[in-house]
Amino acid sequence: MRVQVLASADAVAEAAARRVRNAIRKKPDLVLGLPTGRTPVALYARLARMHARGEVDFSRVTTFNLDEFAGIPASHPGSYRAFMDRHFFAHVNVPRRRIHFLKGDAADVGAELLRYDTAIERAGGIDLQILGLGGNGHVGFNEPAKALDVGSHLVRLHRASRKANAALFGGRLADVPEQAMTVGMRAILAARCVLLMAVGEEKADAVAEMANGLITTRLPASFLQTHRDVDVLLDPPAAARIRRRR
Ligand code: GLP
């Protein structure tokens, strides 16, 4: 795990955007794994600007989003699909057929989860997985638990995670779905490269445990220590409790 502490949240977004742009220039048919959350918003805004300036072409890129709320359709304004359309897909040229999402309102949830893992495999796996970090150490919606499902699965959201997402539902916690679908640790850890972004002091504890603690399902991001190509980009508040390796 390579940890880099940059000057500000803006610098984190800029470095991440350059990394994505360069990866697409090198491999125009890149398979990108994408997160939602407040953290990547600045990354998506920068990629949209780079695209507008003609610096990056997404026409052959394939994307897989990490997670989606269960029980709501993609057209719901609170869905992660709607979030991604607003912040990213409306501003770049990823072809619709190459944008992949878990379908939150699927009638057969088991079949939907299987479909998603199969689609990721058929695409050849994820080349570059971008990740945010939950304040409780979740990645995607792999919530801390006694045991973790390895593949895509349905998960009961922790109250803290629902609270962190309430803004998408007009600030009303009661309206945030109680369950979500998420890719599992297998697809994340099978990605060829991982780029995790974390900013703000509310991430400092999770960052320190992720980088310095034991590997534990109680902090799903700690499994990234087992991956050979992980870059972690932090702003100084997020890095405040980390112990640097000599
Ligand atoms: C969300 C998402 C995660 C994201 C995390 C952090 O709920 N499911 O993929 O990384 O929580 O969000 P934020 O960047 O808003 O702190």
Tab-separated table of N, CA, C and O in Angstrom, residues 2-76:
chain	number	residue	atom	x	y	z
A	2	ARG	N	0.768	2.030	-1.051
A	2	ARG	CA	1.568	3.269	-1.106
A	2	ARG	C	0.695	4.429	-0.646
A	2	ARG	O	-0.324	4.710	-1.261
A	3	VAL	N	1.101	5.084	0.433
A	3	VAL	CA	0.303	6.169	0.989
A	3	VAL	C	0.951	7.503	0.628
A	3	VAL	O	2.135	7.703	0.843
A	4	GLN	N	0.150	8.390	0.053
A	4	GLN	CA	0.652	9.715	-0.295
A	4	GLN	C	-0.211	10.759	0.396
A	4	GLN	O	-1.445	10.712	0.286
A	5	VAL	N	0.436	11.681	1.089
A	5	VAL	CA	-0.318	12.765	1.732
A	5	VAL	C	-0.121	14.024	0.897
A	5	VAL	O	1.004	14.503	0.744
A	6	LEU	N	-1.196	14.532	0.341
A	6	LEU	CA	-1.112	15.714	-0.527
A	6	LEU	C	-1.575	16.945	0.245
A	6	LEU	O	-2.116	16.839	1.349
A	7	ALA	N	-1.369	18.114	-0.352
A	7	ALA	CA	-1.563	19.368	0.386
A	7	ALA	C	-3.016	19.639	0.773
A	7	ALA	O	-3.286	20.280	1.780
A	8	SER	N	-3.976	19.140	-0.014
A	8	SER	CA	-5.379	19.505	0.225
A	8	SER	C	-6.292	18.486	-0.457
A	8	SER	O	-5.828	17.666	-1.267
A	9	ALA	N	-7.586	18.594	-0.157
A	9	ALA	CA	-8.567	17.723	-0.817
A	9	ALA	C	-8.553	17.965	-2.332
A	9	ALA	O	-8.705	17.025	-3.122
A	10	ASP	N	-8.347	19.218	-2.725
A	10	ASP	CA	-8.275	19.535	-4.159
A	10	ASP	C	-7.106	18.822	-4.824
A	10	ASP	O	-7.215	18.330	-5.950
A	11	ALA	N	-5.981	18.811	-4.120
A	11	ALA	CA	-4.791	18.152	-4.674
A	11	ALA	C	-5.030	16.647	-4.811
A	11	ALA	O	-4.540	16.011	-5.758
A	12	VAL	N	-5.796	16.068	-3.882
A	12	VAL	CA	-6.131	14.639	-3.964
A	12	VAL	C	-6.962	14.387	-5.226
A	12	VAL	O	-6.684	13.470	-5.997
A	13	ALA	N	-7.977	15.239	-5.444
A	13	ALA	CA	-8.843	15.071	-6.620
A	13	ALA	C	-8.041	15.245	-7.907
A	13	ALA	O	-8.222	14.498	-8.878
A	14	GLU	N	-7.148	16.216	-7.915
A	14	GLU	CA	-6.337	16.490	-9.111
A	14	GLU	C	-5.421	15.296	-9.431
A	14	GLU	O	-5.330	14.857	-10.577
A	15	ALA	N	-4.778	14.772	-8.396
A	15	ALA	CA	-3.872	13.633	-8.612
A	15	ALA	C	-4.661	12.415	-9.090
A	15	ALA	O	-4.214	11.684	-9.989
A	16	ALA	N	-5.847	12.201	-8.515
A	16	ALA	CA	-6.661	11.050	-8.916
A	16	ALA	C	-7.123	11.220	-10.367
A	16	ALA	O	-7.101	10.270	-11.158
A	17	ALA	N	-7.528	12.438	-10.735
A	17	ALA	CA	-8.000	12.687	-12.106
A	17	ALA	C	-6.879	12.446	-13.109
A	17	ALA	O	-7.093	11.833	-14.168
A	18	ARG	N	-5.674	12.895	-12.763
A	18	ARG	CA	-4.539	12.675	-13.678
A	18	ARG	C	-4.245	11.188	-13.840
A	18	ARG	O	-3.937	10.709	-14.925
A	19	ARG	N	-4.378	10.471	-12.719
A	19	ARG	CA	-4.138	9.026	-12.755
A	19	ARG	C	-5.143	8.333	-13.684
A	19	ARG	O	-4.765	7.482	-14.497
A	20	VAL	N	-6.416	8.719	-13.578
A	20	VAL	CA	-7.447	8.108	-14.430
A	20	VAL	C	-7.193	8.479	-15.897
A	20	VAL	O	-7.220	7.626	-16.792
A	21	ARG	N	-6.935	9.763	-16.124
A	21	ARG	CA	-6.674	10.215	-17.504
A	21	ARG	C	-5.504	9.433	-18.119
A	21	ARG	O	-5.589	8.946	-19.245
A	22	ASN	N	-4.425	9.312	-17.363
A	22	ASN	CA	-3.249	8.625	-17.902
A	22	ASN	C	-3.524	7.151	-18.162
A	22	ASN	O	-3.063	6.587	-19.157
A	23	ALA	N	-4.313	6.540	-17.266
A	23	ALA	CA	-4.641	5.120	-17.441
A	23	ALA	C	-5.459	4.934	-18.726
A	23	ALA	O	-5.258	3.965	-19.463
A	24	ILE	N	-6.377	5.866	-19.017
A	24	ILE	CA	-7.205	5.749	-20.228
A	24	ILE	C	-6.367	6.023	-21.478
A	24	ILE	O	-6.538	5.368	-22.507
A	25	ARG	N	-5.425	6.943	-21.363
A	25	ARG	CA	-4.559	7.204	-22.530
A	25	ARG	C	-3.728	5.959	-22.863
A	25	ARG	O	-3.484	5.653	-24.021
A	26	LYS	N	-3.313	5.269	-21.809
A	26	LYS	CA	-2.484	4.080	-21.997
A	26	LYS	C	-3.322	2.898	-22.492
A	26	LYS	O	-2.863	2.094	-23.287
A	27	LYS	N	-4.552	2.803	-21.987
A	27	LYS	CA	-5.436	1.679	-22.353
A	27	LYS	C	-6.826	2.265	-22.611
A	27	LYS	O	-7.629	2.391	-21.691
A	28	PRO	N	-7.116	2.661	-23.845
A	28	PRO	CA	-8.380	3.354	-24.138
A	28	PRO	C	-9.624	2.539	-23.787
A	28	PRO	O	-10.683	3.110	-23.548
A	29	ASP	N	-9.513	1.189	-23.744
A	29	ASP	CA	-10.679	0.375	-23.367
A	29	ASP	C	-10.599	-0.057	-21.896
A	29	ASP	O	-11.004	-1.161	-21.535
A	30	LEU	N	-10.123	0.855	-21.072
A	30	LEU	CA	-9.974	0.601	-19.634
A	30	LEU	C	-11.305	0.187	-18.992
A	30	LEU	O	-12.356	0.729	-19.328
A	31	VAL	N	-11.235	-0.749	-18.046
A	31	VAL	CA	-12.403	-1.096	-17.230
A	31	VAL	C	-12.219	-0.428	-15.869
A	31	VAL	O	-11.287	-0.737	-15.129
A	32	LEU	N	-13.109	0.520	-15.607
A	32	LEU	CA	-12.981	1.364	-14.413
A	32	LEU	C	-14.019	0.970	-13.374
A	32	LEU	O	-15.204	0.863	-13.699
A	33	GLY	N	-13.604	0.808	-12.145
A	33	GLY	CA	-14.539	0.601	-11.043
A	33	GLY	C	-14.753	1.938	-10.345
A	33	GLY	O	-13.775	2.624	-10.031
A	34	LEU	N	-16.004	2.318	-10.136
A	34	LEU	CA	-16.274	3.679	-9.656
A	34	LEU	C	-17.061	3.711	-8.346
A	34	LEU	O	-17.986	2.922	-8.136
A	35	PRO	N	-16.705	4.674	-7.482
A	35	PRO	CA	-17.425	4.846	-6.216
A	35	PRO	C	-18.358	6.058	-6.268
A	35	PRO	O	-18.259	6.907	-7.150
A	36	THR	N	-19.247	6.107	-5.291
A	36	THR	CA	-20.036	7.321	-5.085
A	36	THR	C	-19.556	7.962	-3.777
A	36	THR	O	-18.507	7.600	-3.272
A	37	GLY	N	-20.303	8.893	-3.245
A	37	GLY	CA	-19.887	9.589	-2.021
A	37	GLY	C	-19.449	11.003	-2.336
A	37	GLY	O	-19.321	11.375	-3.512
A	38	ARG	N	-19.229	11.793	-1.280
A	38	ARG	CA	-18.811	13.181	-1.504
A	38	ARG	C	-17.384	13.256	-2.044
A	38	ARG	O	-17.041	14.112	-2.843
A	39	THR	N	-16.530	12.342	-1.575
A	39	THR	CA	-15.111	12.417	-1.924
A	39	THR	C	-14.851	12.432	-3.434
A	39	THR	O	-14.088	13.282	-3.900
A	40	PRO	N	-15.455	11.525	-4.217
A	40	PRO	CA	-15.111	11.525	-5.646
A	40	PRO	C	-15.773	12.619	-6.476
A	40	PRO	O	-15.471	12.731	-7.668
A	41	VAL	N	-16.639	13.442	-5.879
A	41	VAL	CA	-17.322	14.478	-6.672
A	41	VAL	C	-16.299	15.399	-7.360
A	41	VAL	O	-16.418	15.716	-8.552
A	42	ALA	N	-15.279	15.787	-6.623
A	42	ALA	CA	-14.265	16.688	-7.195
A	42	ALA	C	-13.449	15.984	-8.280
A	42	ALA	O	-13.013	16.607	-9.259
A	43	LEU	N	-13.253	14.693	-8.122
A	43	LEU	CA	-12.566	13.912	-9.168
A	43	LEU	C	-13.412	13.916	-10.443
A	43	LEU	O	-12.903	14.173	-11.543
A	44	TYR	N	-14.722	13.633	-10.292
A	44	TYR	CA	-15.584	13.585	-11.471
A	44	TYR	C	-15.652	14.946	-12.158
A	44	TYR	O	-15.660	15.027	-13.390
A	45	ALA	N	-15.673	16.025	-11.378
A	45	ALA	CA	-15.719	17.372	-11.972
A	45	ALA	C	-14.446	17.623	-12.791
A	45	ALA	O	-14.502	18.185	-13.895
A	46	ARG	N	-13.326	17.176	-12.269
A	46	ARG	CA	-12.069	17.371	-13.008
A	46	ARG	C	-12.017	16.532	-14.273
A	46	ARG	O	-11.552	16.986	-15.318
A	47	LEU	N	-12.497	15.294	-14.179
A	47	LEU	CA	-12.500	14.445	-15.382
A	47	LEU	C	-13.419	15.042	-16.441
A	47	LEU	O	-13.112	14.996	-17.636
A	48	ALA	N	-14.553	15.618	-16.000
A	48	ALA	CA	-15.477	16.252	-16.951
A	48	ALA	C	-14.775	17.425	-17.641
A	48	ALA	O	-14.899	17.604	-18.863
A	49	ARG	N	-14.006	18.209	-16.866
A	49	ARG	CA	-13.279	19.347	-17.465
A	49	ARG	C	-12.204	18.861	-18.434
A	49	ARG	O	-12.015	19.415	-19.508
A	50	MET	N	-11.498	17.820	-18.036
A	50	MET	CA	-10.458	17.266	-18.923
A	50	MET	C	-11.091	16.786	-20.228
A	50	MET	O	-10.540	16.984	-21.312
A	51	HIS	N	-12.280	16.164	-20.096
A	51	HIS	CA	-12.967	15.678	-21.290
A	51	HIS	C	-13.384	16.858	-22.177
A	51	HIS	O	-13.189	16.832	-23.406
A	52	ALA	N	-13.897	17.923	-21.564
A	52	ALA	CA	-14.338	19.104	-22.331
A	52	ALA	C	-13.162	19.743	-23.065
A	52	ALA	O	-13.323	20.292	-24.155
A	53	ARG	N	-11.975	19.659	-22.471
A	53	ARG	CA	-10.775	20.217	-23.115
A	53	ARG	C	-10.168	19.262	-24.138
A	53	ARG	O	-9.114	19.542	-24.704
A	54	GLY	N	-10.804	18.104	-24.310
A	54	GLY	CA	-10.292	17.132	-25.282
A	54	GLY	C	-9.084	16.354	-24.787
A	54	GLY	O	-8.351	15.762	-25.584
A	55	GLU	N	-8.883	16.319	-23.472
A	55	GLU	CA	-7.702	15.627	-22.943
A	55	GLU	C	-7.935	14.149	-22.693
A	55	GLU	O	-6.981	13.393	-22.484
A	56	VAL	N	-9.208	13.748	-22.634
A	56	VAL	CA	-9.478	12.335	-22.361
A	56	VAL	C	-10.773	11.911	-23.054
A	56	VAL	O	-11.753	12.652	-23.080
A	57	ASP	N	-10.701	10.711	-23.658
A	57	ASP	CA	-11.830	10.187	-24.433
A	57	ASP	C	-12.320	8.904	-23.757
A	57	ASP	O	-11.563	7.942	-23.589
A	58	PHE	N	-13.582	8.910	-23.340
A	58	PHE	CA	-14.144	7.756	-22.621
A	58	PHE	C	-14.921	6.820	-23.549
A	58	PHE	O	-15.638	5.954	-23.082
A	59	SER	N	-14.799	6.999	-24.872
A	59	SER	CA	-15.705	6.286	-25.786
A	59	SER	C	-15.502	4.773	-25.785
A	59	SER	O	-16.378	4.027	-26.207
A	60	ARG	N	-14.350	4.312	-25.325
A	60	ARG	CA	-14.137	2.843	-25.281
A	60	ARG	C	-14.033	2.330	-23.848
A	60	ARG	O	-13.749	1.144	-23.618
A	61	VAL	N	-14.253	3.230	-22.881
A	61	VAL	CA	-14.131	2.861	-21.471
A	61	VAL	C	-15.393	2.125	-21.009
A	61	VAL	O	-16.496	2.424	-21.453
A	62	THR	N	-15.199	1.142	-20.131
A	62	THR	CA	-16.318	0.430	-19.495
A	62	THR	C	-16.290	0.765	-18.007
A	62	THR	O	-15.213	0.838	-17.412
A	63	THR	N	-17.458	0.998	-17.409
A	63	THR	CA	-17.482	1.303	-15.971
A	63	THR	C	-18.409	0.338	-15.216
A	63	THR	O	-19.428	-0.098	-15.742
A	64	PHE	N	-17.996	0.039	-14.008
A	64	PHE	CA	-18.820	-0.730	-13.068
A	64	PHE	C	-18.880	0.066	-11.770
A	64	PHE	O	-17.838	0.305	-11.152
A	65	ASN	N	-20.069	0.485	-11.387
A	65	ASN	CA	-20.181	1.139	-10.078
A	65	ASN	C	-20.214	0.090	-8.969
A	65	ASN	O	-20.640	-1.039	-9.173
A	66	LEU	N	-19.714	0.505	-7.825
A	66	LEU	CA	-19.535	-0.427	-6.711
A	66	LEU	C	-20.836	-0.887	-6.074
A	66	LEU	O	-20.923	-2.019	-5.607
A	67	ASP	N	-21.806	0.023	-5.988
A	67	ASP	CA	-22.957	-0.305	-5.146
A	67	ASP	C	-24.192	0.502	-5.536
A	67	ASP	O	-24.107	1.460	-6.317
A	68	GLU	N	-25.316	0.090	-4.998
A	68	GLU	CA	-26.588	0.774	-5.261
A	68	GLU	C	-27.547	0.467	-4.107
A	68	GLU	O	-27.471	-0.607	-3.503
A	69	PHE	N	-28.412	1.410	-3.801
A	69	PHE	CA	-29.424	1.180	-2.773
A	69	PHE	C	-30.421	0.135	-3.259
A	69	PHE	O	-30.793	0.137	-4.438
A	70	ALA	N	-30.854	-0.715	-2.332
A	70	ALA	CA	-31.826	-1.745	-2.688
A	70	ALA	C	-33.237	-1.190	-2.562
A	70	ALA	O	-33.520	-0.367	-1.685
A	71	GLY	N	-34.099	-1.633	-3.472
A	71	GLY	CA	-35.522	-1.310	-3.367
A	71	GLY	C	-35.921	-0.014	-4.039
A	71	GLY	O	-37.084	0.377	-3.994
A	72	ILE	N	-34.974	0.698	-4.661
A	72	ILE	CA	-35.365	1.902	-5.413
A	72	ILE	C	-34.904	1.756	-6.865
A	72	ILE	O	-33.860	1.148	-7.128
A	73	PRO	N	-35.676	2.310	-7.806
A	73	PRO	CA	-35.264	2.208	-9.208
A	73	PRO	C	-34.140	3.197	-9.529
A	73	PRO	O	-33.928	4.171	-8.790
A	74	ALA	N	-33.439	2.935	-10.626
A	74	ALA	CA	-32.352	3.823	-11.062
A	74	ALA	C	-32.863	5.255	-11.245
A	74	ALA	O	-32.118	6.221	-11.049
A	75	SER	N	-34.149	5.391	-11.614
A	75	SER	CA	-34.709	6.728	-11.884
A	75	SER	C	-34.994	7.519	-10.601
A	75	SER	O	-35.267	8.713	-10.658
A	76	HIS	N	-34.903	6.882	-9.443
A	76	HIS	CA	-35.128	7.600	-8.169
A	76	HIS	C	-34.010	8.629	-7.993
A	76	HIS	O	-32.832	8.291	-8.168
